[in-house]
PDB file of C-alpha atoms in Angstrom:
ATOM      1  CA  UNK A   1      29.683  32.009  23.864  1.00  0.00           C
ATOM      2  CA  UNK A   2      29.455  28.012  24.809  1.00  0.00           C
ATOM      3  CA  UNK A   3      26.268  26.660  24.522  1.00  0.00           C
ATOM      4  CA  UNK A   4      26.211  22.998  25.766  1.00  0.00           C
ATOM      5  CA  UNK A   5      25.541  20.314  23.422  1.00  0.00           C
ATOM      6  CA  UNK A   6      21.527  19.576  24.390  1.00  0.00           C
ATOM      7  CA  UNK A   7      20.959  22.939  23.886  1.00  0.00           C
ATOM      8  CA  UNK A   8      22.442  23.400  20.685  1.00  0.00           C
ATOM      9  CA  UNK A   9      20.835  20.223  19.337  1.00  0.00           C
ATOM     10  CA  UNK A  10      17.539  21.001  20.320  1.00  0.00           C
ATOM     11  CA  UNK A  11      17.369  24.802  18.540  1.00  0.00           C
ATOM     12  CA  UNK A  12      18.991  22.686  15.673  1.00  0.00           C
ATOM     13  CA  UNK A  13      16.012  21.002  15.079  1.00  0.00           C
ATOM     14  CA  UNK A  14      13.515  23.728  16.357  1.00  0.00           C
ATOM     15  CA  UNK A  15      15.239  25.802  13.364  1.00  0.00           C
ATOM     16  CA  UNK A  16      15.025  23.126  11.095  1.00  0.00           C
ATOM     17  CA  UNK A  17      11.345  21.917  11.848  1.00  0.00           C
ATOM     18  CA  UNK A  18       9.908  18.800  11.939  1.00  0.00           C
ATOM     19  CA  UNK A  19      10.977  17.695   8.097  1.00  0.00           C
ATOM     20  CA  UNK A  20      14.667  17.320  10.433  1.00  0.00           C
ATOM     21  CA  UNK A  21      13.760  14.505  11.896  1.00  0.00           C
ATOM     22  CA  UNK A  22      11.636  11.998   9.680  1.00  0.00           C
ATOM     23  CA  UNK A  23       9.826  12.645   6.086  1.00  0.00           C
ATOM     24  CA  UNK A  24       6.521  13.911   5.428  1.00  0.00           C
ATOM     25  CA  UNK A  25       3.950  11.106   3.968  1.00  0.00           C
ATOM     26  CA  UNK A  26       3.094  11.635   1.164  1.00  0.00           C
ATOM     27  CA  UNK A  27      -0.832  13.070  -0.109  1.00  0.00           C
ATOM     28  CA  UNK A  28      -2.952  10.510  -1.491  1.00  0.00           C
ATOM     29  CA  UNK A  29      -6.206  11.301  -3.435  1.00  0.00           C
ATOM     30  CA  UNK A  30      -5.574  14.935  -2.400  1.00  0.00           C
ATOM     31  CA  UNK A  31      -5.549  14.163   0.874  1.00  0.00           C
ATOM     32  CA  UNK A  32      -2.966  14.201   3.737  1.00  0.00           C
ATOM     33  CA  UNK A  33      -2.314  10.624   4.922  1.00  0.00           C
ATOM     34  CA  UNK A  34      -1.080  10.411   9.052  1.00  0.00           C
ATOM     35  CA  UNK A  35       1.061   8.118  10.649  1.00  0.00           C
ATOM     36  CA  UNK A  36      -0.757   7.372  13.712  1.00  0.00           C
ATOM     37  CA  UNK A  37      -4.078   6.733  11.612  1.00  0.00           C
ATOM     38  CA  UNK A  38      -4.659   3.046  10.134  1.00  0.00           C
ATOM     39  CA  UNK A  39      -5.168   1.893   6.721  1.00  0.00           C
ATOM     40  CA  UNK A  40      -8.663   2.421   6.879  1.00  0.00           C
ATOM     41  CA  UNK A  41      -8.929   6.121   8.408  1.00  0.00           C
ATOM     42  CA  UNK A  42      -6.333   6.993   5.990  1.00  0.00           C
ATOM     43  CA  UNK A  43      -8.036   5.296   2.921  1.00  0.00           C
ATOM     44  CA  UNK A  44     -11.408   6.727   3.174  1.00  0.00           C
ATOM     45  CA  UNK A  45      -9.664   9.991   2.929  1.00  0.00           C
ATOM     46  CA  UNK A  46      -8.459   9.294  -0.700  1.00  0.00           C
ATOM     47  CA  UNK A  47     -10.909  10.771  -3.606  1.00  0.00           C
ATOM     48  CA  UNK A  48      -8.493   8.209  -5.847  1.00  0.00           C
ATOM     49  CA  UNK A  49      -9.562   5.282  -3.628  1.00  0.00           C
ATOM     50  CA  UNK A  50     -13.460   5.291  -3.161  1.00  0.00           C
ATOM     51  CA  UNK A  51     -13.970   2.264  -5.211  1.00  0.00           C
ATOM     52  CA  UNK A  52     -11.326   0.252  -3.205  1.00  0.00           C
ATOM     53  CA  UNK A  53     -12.658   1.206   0.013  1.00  0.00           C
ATOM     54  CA  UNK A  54     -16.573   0.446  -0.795  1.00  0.00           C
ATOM     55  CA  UNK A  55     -15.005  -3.184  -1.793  1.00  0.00           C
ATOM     56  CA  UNK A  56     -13.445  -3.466   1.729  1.00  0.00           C
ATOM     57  CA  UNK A  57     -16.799  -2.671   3.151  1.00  0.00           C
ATOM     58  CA  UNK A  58     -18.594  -4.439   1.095  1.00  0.00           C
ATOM     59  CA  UNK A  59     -16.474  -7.507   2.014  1.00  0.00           C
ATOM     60  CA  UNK A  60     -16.111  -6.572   5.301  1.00  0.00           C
ATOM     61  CA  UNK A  61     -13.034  -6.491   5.386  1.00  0.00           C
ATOM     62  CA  UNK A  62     -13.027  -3.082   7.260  1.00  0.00           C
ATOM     63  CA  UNK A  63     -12.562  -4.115  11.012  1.00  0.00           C
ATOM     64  CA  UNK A  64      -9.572  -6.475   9.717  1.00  0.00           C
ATOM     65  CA  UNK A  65      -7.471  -3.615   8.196  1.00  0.00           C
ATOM     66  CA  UNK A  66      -8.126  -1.474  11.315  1.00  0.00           C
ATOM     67  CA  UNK A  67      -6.474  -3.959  13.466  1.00  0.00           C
ATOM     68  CA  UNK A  68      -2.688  -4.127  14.651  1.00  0.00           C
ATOM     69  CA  UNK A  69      -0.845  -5.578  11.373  1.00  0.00           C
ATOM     70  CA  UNK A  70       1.214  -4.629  10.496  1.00  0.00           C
ATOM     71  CA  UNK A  71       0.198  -4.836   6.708  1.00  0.00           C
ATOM     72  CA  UNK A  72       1.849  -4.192   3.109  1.00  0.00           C
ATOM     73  CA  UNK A  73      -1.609  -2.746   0.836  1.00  0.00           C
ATOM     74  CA  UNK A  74      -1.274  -2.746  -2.555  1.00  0.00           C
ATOM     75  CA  UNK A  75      -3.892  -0.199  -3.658  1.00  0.00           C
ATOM     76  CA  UNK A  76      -5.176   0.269  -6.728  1.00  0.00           C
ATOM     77  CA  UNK A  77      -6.388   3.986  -7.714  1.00  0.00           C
ATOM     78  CA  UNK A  78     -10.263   4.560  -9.037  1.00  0.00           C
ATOM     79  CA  UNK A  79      -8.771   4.459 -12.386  1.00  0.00           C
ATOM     80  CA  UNK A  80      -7.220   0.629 -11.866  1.00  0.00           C
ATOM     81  CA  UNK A  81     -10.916  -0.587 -11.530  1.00  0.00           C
ATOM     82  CA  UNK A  82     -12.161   1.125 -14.403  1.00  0.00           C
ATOM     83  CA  UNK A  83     -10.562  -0.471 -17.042  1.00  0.00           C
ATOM     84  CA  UNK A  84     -11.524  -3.848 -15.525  1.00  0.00           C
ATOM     85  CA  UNK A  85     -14.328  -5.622 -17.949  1.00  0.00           C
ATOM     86  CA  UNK A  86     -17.483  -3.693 -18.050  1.00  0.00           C
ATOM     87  CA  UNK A  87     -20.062  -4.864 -15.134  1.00  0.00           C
ATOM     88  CA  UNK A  88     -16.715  -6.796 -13.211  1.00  0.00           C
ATOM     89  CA  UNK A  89     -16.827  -4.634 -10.039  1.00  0.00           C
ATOM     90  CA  UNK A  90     -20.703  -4.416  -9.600  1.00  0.00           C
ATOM     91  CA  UNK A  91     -20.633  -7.736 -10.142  1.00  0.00           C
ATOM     92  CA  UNK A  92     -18.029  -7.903  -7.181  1.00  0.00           C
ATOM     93  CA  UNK A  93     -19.697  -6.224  -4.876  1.00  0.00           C
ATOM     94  CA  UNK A  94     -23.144  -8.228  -4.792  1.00  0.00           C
ATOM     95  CA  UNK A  95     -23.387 -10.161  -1.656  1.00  0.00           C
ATOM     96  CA  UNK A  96     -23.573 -13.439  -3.405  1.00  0.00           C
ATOM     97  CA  UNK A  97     -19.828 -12.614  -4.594  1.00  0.00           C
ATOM     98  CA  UNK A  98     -18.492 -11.542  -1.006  1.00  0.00           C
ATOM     99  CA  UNK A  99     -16.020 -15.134  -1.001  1.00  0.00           C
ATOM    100  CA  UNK A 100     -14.686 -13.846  -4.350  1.00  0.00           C
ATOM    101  CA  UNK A 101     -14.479 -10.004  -3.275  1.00  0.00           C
ATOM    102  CA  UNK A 102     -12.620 -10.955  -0.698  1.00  0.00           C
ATOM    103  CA  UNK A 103     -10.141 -13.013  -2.304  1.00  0.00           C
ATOM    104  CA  UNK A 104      -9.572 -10.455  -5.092  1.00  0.00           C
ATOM    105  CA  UNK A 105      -8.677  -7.913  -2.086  1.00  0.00           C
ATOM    106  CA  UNK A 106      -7.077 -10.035   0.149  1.00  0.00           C
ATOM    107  CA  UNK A 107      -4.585 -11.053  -3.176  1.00  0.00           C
ATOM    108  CA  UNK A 108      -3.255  -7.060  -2.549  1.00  0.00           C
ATOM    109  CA  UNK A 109      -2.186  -7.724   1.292  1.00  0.00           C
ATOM    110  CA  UNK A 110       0.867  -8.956   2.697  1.00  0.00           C
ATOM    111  CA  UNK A 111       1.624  -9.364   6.303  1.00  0.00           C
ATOM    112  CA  UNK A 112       4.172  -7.167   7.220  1.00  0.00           C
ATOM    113  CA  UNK A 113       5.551  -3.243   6.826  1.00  0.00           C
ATOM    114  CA  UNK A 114       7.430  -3.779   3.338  1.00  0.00           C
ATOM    115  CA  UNK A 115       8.868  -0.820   2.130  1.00  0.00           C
ATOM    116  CA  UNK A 116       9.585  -0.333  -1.162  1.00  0.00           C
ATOM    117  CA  UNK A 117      13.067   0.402  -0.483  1.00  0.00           C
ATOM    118  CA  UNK A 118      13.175  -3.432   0.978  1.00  0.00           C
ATOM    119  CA  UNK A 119      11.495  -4.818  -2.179  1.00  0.00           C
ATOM    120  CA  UNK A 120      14.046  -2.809  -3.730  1.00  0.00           C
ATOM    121  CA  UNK A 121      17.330  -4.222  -1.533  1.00  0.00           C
ATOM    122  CA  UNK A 122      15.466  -7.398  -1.567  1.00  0.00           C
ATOM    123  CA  UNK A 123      15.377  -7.758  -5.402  1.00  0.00           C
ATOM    124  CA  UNK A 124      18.542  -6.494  -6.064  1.00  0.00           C
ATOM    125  CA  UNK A 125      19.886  -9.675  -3.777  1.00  0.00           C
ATOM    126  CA  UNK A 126      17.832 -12.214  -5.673  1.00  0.00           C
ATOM    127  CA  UNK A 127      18.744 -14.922  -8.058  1.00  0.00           C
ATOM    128  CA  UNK A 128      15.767 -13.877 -10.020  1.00  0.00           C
ATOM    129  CA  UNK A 129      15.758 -10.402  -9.810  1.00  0.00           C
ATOM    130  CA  UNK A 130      12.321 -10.283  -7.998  1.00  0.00           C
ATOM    131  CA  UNK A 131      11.055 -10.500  -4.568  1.00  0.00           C
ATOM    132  CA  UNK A 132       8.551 -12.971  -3.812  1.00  0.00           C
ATOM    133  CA  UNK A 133       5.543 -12.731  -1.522  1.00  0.00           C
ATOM    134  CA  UNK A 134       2.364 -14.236  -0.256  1.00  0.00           C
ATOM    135  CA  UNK A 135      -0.815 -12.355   0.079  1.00  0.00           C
ATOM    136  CA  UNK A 136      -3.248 -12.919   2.792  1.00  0.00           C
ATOM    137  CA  UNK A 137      -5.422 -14.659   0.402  1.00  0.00           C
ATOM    138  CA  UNK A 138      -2.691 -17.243  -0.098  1.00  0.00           C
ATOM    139  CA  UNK A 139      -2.144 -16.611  -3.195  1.00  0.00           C
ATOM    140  CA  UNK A 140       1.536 -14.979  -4.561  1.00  0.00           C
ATOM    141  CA  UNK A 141       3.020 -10.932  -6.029  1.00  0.00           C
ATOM    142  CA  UNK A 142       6.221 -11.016  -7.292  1.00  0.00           C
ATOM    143  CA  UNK A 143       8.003  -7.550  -7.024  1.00  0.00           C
ATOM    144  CA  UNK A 144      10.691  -6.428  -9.489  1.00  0.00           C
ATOM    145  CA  UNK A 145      12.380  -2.793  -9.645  1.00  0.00           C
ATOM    146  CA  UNK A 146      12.619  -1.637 -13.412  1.00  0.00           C
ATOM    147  CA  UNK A 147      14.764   1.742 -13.329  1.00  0.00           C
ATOM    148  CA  UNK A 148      13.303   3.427 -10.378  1.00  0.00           C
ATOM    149  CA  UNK A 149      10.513   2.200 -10.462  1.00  0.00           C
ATOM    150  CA  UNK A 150       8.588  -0.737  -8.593  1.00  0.00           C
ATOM    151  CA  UNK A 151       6.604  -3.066 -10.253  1.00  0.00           C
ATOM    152  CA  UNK A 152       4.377  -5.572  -8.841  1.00  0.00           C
ATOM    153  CA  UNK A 153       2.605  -8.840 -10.638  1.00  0.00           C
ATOM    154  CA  UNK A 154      -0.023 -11.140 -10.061  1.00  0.00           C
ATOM    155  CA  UNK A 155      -0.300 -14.689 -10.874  1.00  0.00           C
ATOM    156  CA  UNK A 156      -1.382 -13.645 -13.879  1.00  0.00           C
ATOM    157  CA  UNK A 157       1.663 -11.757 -14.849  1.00  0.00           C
ATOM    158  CA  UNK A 158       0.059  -8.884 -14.981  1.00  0.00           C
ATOM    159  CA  UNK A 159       1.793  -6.109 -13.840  1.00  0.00           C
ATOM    160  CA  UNK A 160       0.696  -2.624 -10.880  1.00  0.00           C
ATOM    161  CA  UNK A 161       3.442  -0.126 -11.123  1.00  0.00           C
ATOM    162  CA  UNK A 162       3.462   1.726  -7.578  1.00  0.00           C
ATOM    163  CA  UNK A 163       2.992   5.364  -8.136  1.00  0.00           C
ATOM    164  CA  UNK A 164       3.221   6.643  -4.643  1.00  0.00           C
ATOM    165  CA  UNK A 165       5.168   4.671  -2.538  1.00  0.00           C
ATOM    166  CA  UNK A 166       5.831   4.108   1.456  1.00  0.00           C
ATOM    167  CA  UNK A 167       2.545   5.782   2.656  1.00  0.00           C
ATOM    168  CA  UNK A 168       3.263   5.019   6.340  1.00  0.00           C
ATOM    169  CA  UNK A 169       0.178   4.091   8.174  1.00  0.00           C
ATOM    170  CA  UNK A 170       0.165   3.167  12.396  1.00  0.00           C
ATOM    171  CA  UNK A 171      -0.173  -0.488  11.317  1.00  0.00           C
ATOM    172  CA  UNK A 172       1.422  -0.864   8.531  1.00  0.00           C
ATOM    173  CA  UNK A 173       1.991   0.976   4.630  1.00  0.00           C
ATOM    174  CA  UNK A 174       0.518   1.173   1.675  1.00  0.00           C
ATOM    175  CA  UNK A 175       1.668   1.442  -1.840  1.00  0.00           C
ATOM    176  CA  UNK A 176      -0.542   3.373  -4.188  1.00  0.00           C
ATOM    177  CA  UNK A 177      -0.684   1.000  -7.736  1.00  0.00           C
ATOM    178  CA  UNK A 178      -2.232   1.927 -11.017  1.00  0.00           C
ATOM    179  CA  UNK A 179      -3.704  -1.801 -11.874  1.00  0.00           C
ATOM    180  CA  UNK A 180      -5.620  -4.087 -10.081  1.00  0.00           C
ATOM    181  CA  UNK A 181      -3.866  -7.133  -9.419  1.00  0.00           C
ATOM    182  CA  UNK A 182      -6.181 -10.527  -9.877  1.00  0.00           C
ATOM    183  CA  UNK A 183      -5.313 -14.326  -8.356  1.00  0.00           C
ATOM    184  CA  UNK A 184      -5.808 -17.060 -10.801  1.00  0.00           C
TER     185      UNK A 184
END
């Protein structure tokens, strides 16, 4: 029996489902993340992220990570801002320390889609073994891959290990980290 070649292609990948053609994002915060949904509608989705996103509103910062980007977010998990000094996020998030706020979460934004398999190519091409980049805030993340794992430091040489990587968002991706990463 012939079957011509359209037709065979498309029961392939009716048979093989959607998984055929591009990979499923990943859950974040036990919650599905979608590709044609921004930064924000994603985020607010996340259980592990509620402290991150009520510092984007609280800097107003909201509206910005809705727009087109693209953006690279670094995010830090619930967790990340917990083990900052005692009283150092509700001291953040006072509207006297918006400027500040901002700057702290502005120092976890890149311009651009980076994925980490870029950092990864990116690093592995580098006289210094790490990729270099500028936040929105101006100030710089250094990326280095350690086994197979991605790590990411501040000026401070502190270091965010990304736990769930290449969330795809419709302007841009994020990177789920377990620290919070500080400009000088």
């Amino acid at each position: 029996m012939f079957i011509p070649r359209k037709t065979a292609a498309a029961l392939l990948c009716l048979a093989l489902g959607p998984t055929a053609s591009y990979a499923a994002n990943p859950d974040v915060g036990g919650a599905p993340m979608f590709t044609n949904k921004n930064i924000i509608e994603n985020a607010v989705n996340s259980a592990d992220h509620t402290t991150l996103v009520a510092a984007v509103k609280a800097a107003g910062l909201a509206d910005a990570l809705m727009s087109d980007g693209p953006f690279t977010v670094f995010a830090p998990v619930n967790d990340a801002f917990a083990v900052l000094p005692a009283g150092t996020v509700e001291t953040l998030l006072k509207p006297e320390q918006k400027e500040q706020l901002t700057k702290v979460l502005t120092a976890h934004v890149v311009a651009g889609d980076i994925t980490a398999q870029d950092i990864k190519a990116k690093a592995s091409r580098s006289s210094d073994g790490f990729v270099h980049l500028e936040t929105l805030s101006g100030d710089a993340l250094s990326a280095q891959v350690r086994g197979n794992s991605v790590f990411v430091y501040d000026e401070n040489g502190n270091a965010a290990k990304i736990t769930i990587a290449d969330v795809d968002q419709s302007n841009g991706v994020i990177h789920v980290v377990d620290k919070v990463l500080l400009p000088k």
